[in-house]
mmCIF file of C-alpha atoms in Angstrom:
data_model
loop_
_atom_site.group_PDB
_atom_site.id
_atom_site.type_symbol
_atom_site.label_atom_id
_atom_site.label_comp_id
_atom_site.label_asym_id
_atom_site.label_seq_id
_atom_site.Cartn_x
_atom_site.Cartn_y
_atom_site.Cartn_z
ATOM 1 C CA UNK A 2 217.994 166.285 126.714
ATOM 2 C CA UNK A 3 215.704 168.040 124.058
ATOM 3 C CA UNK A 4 216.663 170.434 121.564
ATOM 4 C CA UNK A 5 215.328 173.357 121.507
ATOM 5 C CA UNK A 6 213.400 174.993 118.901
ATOM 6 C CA UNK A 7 211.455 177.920 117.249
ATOM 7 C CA UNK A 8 208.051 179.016 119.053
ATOM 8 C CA UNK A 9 206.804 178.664 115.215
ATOM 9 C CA UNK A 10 203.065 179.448 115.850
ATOM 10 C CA UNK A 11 201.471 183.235 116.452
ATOM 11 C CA UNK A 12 199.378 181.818 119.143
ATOM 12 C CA UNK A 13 201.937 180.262 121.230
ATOM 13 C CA UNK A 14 203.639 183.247 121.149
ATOM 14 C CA UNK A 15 200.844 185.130 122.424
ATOM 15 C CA UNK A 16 200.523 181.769 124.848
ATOM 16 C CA UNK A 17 204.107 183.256 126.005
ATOM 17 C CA UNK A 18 203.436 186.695 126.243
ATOM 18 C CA UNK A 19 200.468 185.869 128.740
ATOM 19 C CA UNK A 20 202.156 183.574 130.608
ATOM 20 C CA UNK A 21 204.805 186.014 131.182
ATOM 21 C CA UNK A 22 202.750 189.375 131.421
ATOM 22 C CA UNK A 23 200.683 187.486 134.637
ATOM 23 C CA UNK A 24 204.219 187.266 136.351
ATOM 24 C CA UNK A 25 206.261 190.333 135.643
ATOM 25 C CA UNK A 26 206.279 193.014 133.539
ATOM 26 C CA UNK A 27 210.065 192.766 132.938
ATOM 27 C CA UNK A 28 209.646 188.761 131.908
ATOM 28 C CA UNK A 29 207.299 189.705 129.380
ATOM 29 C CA UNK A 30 209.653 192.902 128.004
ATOM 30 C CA UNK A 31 212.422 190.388 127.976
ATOM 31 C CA UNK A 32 210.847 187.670 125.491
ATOM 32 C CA UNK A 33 209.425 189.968 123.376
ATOM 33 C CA UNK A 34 212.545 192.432 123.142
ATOM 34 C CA UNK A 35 214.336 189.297 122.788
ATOM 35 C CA UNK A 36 212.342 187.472 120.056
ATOM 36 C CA UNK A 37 211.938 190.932 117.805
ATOM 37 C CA UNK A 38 215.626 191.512 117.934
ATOM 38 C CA UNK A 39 217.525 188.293 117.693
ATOM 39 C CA UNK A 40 220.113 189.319 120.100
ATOM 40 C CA UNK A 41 221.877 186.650 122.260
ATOM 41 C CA UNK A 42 220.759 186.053 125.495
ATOM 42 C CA UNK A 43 224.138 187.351 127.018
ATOM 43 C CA UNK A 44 223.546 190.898 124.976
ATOM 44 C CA UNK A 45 219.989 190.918 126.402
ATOM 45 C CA UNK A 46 220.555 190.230 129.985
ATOM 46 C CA UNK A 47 223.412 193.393 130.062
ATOM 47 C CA UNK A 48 221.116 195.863 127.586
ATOM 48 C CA UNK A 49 220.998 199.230 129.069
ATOM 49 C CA UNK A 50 218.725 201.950 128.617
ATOM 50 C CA UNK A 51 220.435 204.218 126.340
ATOM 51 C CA UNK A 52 221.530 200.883 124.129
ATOM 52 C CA UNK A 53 217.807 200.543 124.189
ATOM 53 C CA UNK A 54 216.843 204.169 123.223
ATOM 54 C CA UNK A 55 219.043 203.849 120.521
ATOM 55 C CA UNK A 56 217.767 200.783 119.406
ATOM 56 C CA UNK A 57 214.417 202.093 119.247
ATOM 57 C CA UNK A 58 215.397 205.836 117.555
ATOM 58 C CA UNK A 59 218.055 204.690 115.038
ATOM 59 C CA UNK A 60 216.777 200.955 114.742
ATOM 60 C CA UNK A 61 220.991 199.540 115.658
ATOM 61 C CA UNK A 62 222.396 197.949 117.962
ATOM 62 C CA UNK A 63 226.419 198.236 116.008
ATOM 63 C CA UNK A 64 227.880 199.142 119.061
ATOM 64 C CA UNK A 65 226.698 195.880 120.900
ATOM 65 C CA UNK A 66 227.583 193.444 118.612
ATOM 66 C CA UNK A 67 230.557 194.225 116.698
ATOM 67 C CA UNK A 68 231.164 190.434 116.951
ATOM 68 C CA UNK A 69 229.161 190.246 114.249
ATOM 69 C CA UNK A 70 228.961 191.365 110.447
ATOM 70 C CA UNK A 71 225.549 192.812 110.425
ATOM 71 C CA UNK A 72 226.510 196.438 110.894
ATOM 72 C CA UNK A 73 224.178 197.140 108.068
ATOM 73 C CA UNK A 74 221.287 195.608 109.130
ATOM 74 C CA UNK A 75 219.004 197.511 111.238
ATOM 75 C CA UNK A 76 216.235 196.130 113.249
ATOM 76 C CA UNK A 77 212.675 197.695 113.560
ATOM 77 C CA UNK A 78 211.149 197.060 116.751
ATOM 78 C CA UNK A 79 207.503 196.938 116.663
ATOM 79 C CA UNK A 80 205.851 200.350 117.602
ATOM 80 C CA UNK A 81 203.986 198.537 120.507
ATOM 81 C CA UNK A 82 206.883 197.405 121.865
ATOM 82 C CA UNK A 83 208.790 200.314 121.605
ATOM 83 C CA UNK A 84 206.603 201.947 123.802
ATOM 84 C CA UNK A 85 206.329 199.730 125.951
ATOM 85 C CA UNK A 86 209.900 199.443 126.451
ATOM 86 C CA UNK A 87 209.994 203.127 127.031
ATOM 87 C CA UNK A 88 206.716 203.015 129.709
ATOM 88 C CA UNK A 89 208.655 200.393 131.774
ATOM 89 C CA UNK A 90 212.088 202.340 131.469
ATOM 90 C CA UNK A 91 210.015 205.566 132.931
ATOM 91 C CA UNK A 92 207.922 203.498 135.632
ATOM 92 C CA UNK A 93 211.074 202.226 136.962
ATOM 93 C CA UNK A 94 212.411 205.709 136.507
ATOM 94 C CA UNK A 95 215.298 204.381 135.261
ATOM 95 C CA UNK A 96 218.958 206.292 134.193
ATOM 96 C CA UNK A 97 220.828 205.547 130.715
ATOM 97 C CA UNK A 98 223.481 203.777 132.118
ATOM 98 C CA UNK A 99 220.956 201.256 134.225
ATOM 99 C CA UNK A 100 220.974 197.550 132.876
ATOM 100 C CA UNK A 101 217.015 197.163 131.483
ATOM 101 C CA UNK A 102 216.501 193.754 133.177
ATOM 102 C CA UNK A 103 217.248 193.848 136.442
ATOM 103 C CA UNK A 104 216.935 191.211 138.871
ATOM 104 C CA UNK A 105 214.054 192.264 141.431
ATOM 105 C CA UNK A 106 215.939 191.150 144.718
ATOM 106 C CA UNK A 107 219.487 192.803 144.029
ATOM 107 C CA UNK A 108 218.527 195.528 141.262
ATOM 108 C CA UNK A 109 222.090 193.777 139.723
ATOM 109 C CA UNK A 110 221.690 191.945 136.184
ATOM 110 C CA UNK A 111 219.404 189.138 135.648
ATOM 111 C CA UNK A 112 221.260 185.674 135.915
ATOM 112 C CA UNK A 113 221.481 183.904 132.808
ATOM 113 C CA UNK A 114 219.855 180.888 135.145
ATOM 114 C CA UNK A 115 217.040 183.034 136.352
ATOM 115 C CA UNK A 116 215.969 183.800 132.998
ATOM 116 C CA UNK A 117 216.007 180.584 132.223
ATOM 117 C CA UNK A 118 213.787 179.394 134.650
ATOM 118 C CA UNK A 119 211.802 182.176 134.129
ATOM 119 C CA UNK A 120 211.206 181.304 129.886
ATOM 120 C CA UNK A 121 211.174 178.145 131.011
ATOM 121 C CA UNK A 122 207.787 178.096 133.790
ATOM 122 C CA UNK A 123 205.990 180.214 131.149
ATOM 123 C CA UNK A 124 206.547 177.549 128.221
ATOM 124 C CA UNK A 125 205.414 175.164 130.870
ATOM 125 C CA UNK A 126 202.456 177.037 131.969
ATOM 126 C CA UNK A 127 201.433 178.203 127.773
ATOM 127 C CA UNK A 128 201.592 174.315 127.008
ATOM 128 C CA UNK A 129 204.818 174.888 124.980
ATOM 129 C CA UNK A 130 207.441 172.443 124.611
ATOM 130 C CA UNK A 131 211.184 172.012 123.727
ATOM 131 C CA UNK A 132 211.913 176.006 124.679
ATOM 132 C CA UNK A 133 215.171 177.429 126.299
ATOM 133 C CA UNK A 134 216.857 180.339 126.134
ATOM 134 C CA UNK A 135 218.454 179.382 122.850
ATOM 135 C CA UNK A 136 214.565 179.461 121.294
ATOM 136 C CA UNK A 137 213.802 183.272 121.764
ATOM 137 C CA UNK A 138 216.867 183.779 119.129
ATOM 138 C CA UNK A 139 215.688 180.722 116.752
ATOM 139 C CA UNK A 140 211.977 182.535 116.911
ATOM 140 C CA UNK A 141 213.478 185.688 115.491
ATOM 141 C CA UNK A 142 215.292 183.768 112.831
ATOM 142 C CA UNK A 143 212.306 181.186 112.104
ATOM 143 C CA UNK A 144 209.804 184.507 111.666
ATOM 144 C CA UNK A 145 212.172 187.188 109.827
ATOM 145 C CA UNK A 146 212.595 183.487 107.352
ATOM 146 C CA UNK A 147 208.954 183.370 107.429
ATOM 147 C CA UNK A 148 208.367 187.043 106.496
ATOM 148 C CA UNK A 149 211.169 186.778 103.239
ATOM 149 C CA UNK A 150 214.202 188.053 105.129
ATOM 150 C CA UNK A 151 216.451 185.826 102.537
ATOM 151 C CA UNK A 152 218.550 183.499 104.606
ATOM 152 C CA UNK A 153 222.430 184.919 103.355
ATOM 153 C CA UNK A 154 220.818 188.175 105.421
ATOM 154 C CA UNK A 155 219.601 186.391 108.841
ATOM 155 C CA UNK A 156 223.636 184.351 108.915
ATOM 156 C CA UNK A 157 225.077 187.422 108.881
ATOM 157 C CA UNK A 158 223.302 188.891 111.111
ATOM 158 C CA UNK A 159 222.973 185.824 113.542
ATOM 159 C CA UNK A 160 227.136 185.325 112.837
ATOM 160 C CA UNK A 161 226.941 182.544 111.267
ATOM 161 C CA UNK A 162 229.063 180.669 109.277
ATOM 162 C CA UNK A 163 227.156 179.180 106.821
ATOM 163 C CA UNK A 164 223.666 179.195 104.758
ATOM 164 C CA UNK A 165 222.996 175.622 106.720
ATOM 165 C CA UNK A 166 224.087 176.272 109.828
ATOM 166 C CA UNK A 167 221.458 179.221 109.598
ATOM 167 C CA UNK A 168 218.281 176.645 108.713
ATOM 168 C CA UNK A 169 219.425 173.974 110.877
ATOM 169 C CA UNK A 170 219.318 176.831 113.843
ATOM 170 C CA UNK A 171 216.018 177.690 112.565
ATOM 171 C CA UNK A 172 214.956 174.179 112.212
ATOM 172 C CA UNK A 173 214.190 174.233 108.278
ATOM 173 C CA UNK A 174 217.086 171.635 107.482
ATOM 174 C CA UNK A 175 215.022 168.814 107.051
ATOM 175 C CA UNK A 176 211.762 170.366 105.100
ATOM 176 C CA UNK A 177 210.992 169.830 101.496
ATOM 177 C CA UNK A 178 208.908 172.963 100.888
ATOM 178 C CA UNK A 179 212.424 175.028 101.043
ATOM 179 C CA UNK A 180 214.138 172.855 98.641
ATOM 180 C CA UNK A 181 215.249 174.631 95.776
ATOM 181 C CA UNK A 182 215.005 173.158 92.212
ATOM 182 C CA UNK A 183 216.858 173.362 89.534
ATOM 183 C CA UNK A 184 215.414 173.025 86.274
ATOM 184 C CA UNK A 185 217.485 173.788 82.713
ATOM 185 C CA UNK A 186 215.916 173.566 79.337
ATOM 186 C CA UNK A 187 219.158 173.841 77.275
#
């Protein structure tokens, strides 16, 4: 079995994003929702609309993950995506309390195997390979990295235990350009 990994490149995230918009408006919602906030899949799949709303006016999501220590980190969704999110909710004119991805059969929440095999078919289809589930949250990690979110900040807020655990999630472990020198001229 493959590892999983980071979608590392812009375009094959936009490679994503049309693979997923062709099928379903909620597919697409759920990768990008899920690759801007680094929550785990399980938080994701039982998200409800007010958690949602709040998420998007107060920029937390403390009262979802409490498992973790990153009640001071606050995540900006992009504003695209925020009203997106919000278009969808009132499309689907739906309530506070209603789980945002529902599965389209039995309006219940989305099976952790359905959206599997739906990230799955769209890496397939965008040419993409080594993606799971576990690769929306590494995407976050790998980008916020990429955009100088220092790495003690992303282990917190990904509940990790250590600095290395955190960049062999993100796949940096083995890469020289993040190798730190030391140099002292005593």
């Amino acid at each position: 079995m493959n590892k999983v990994e980071a979608i590392k490149f812009n375009d094959d995230i936009v490679k994503m994003y049309e693979a997923l918009k062709i099928k379903s408006e909620r597919d697409y919602l759920f990768f990008k929702l899920a690759i801007h906030s680094g929550l785990k899949v399980s938080e994701l799949l039982t998200i409800t609309v007010s958690q949602v709303n709040r998420l998007i006016e107060k920029c937390t999501l403390s009262e979802m993950c409490k498992a973790h220590f990153h009640s001071l980190i606050k995540i900006k969704l992009p504003e695209t995506l925020s009203k997106e999110l919000l278009q969808y909710i009132e499309d689907r004119s739906l309530s506070n309390e209603d789980v945002l991805f529902q599965s389209l059969r039995t309006n219940q929440v989305l099976s952790r195997q359905q959206a599997y095999r739906i990230i799955h078919q769209a890496s397939i289809e965008a040419g993409i390979e080594n993606v799971g589930l576990t690769t929306l949250r590494k995407t976050f990690a790998y980008h916020a990295y990429q955009k100088g979110i220092p790495i003690p900040v992303i282990q917190k807020y990904l509940g990790h235990q250590s600095a290395i655990e955190t960049l062999n999630f993100i796949g940096l472990e083995n890469e020289c350009e993040h190798s730190i020198y030391i140099s002292l001229q005593l």
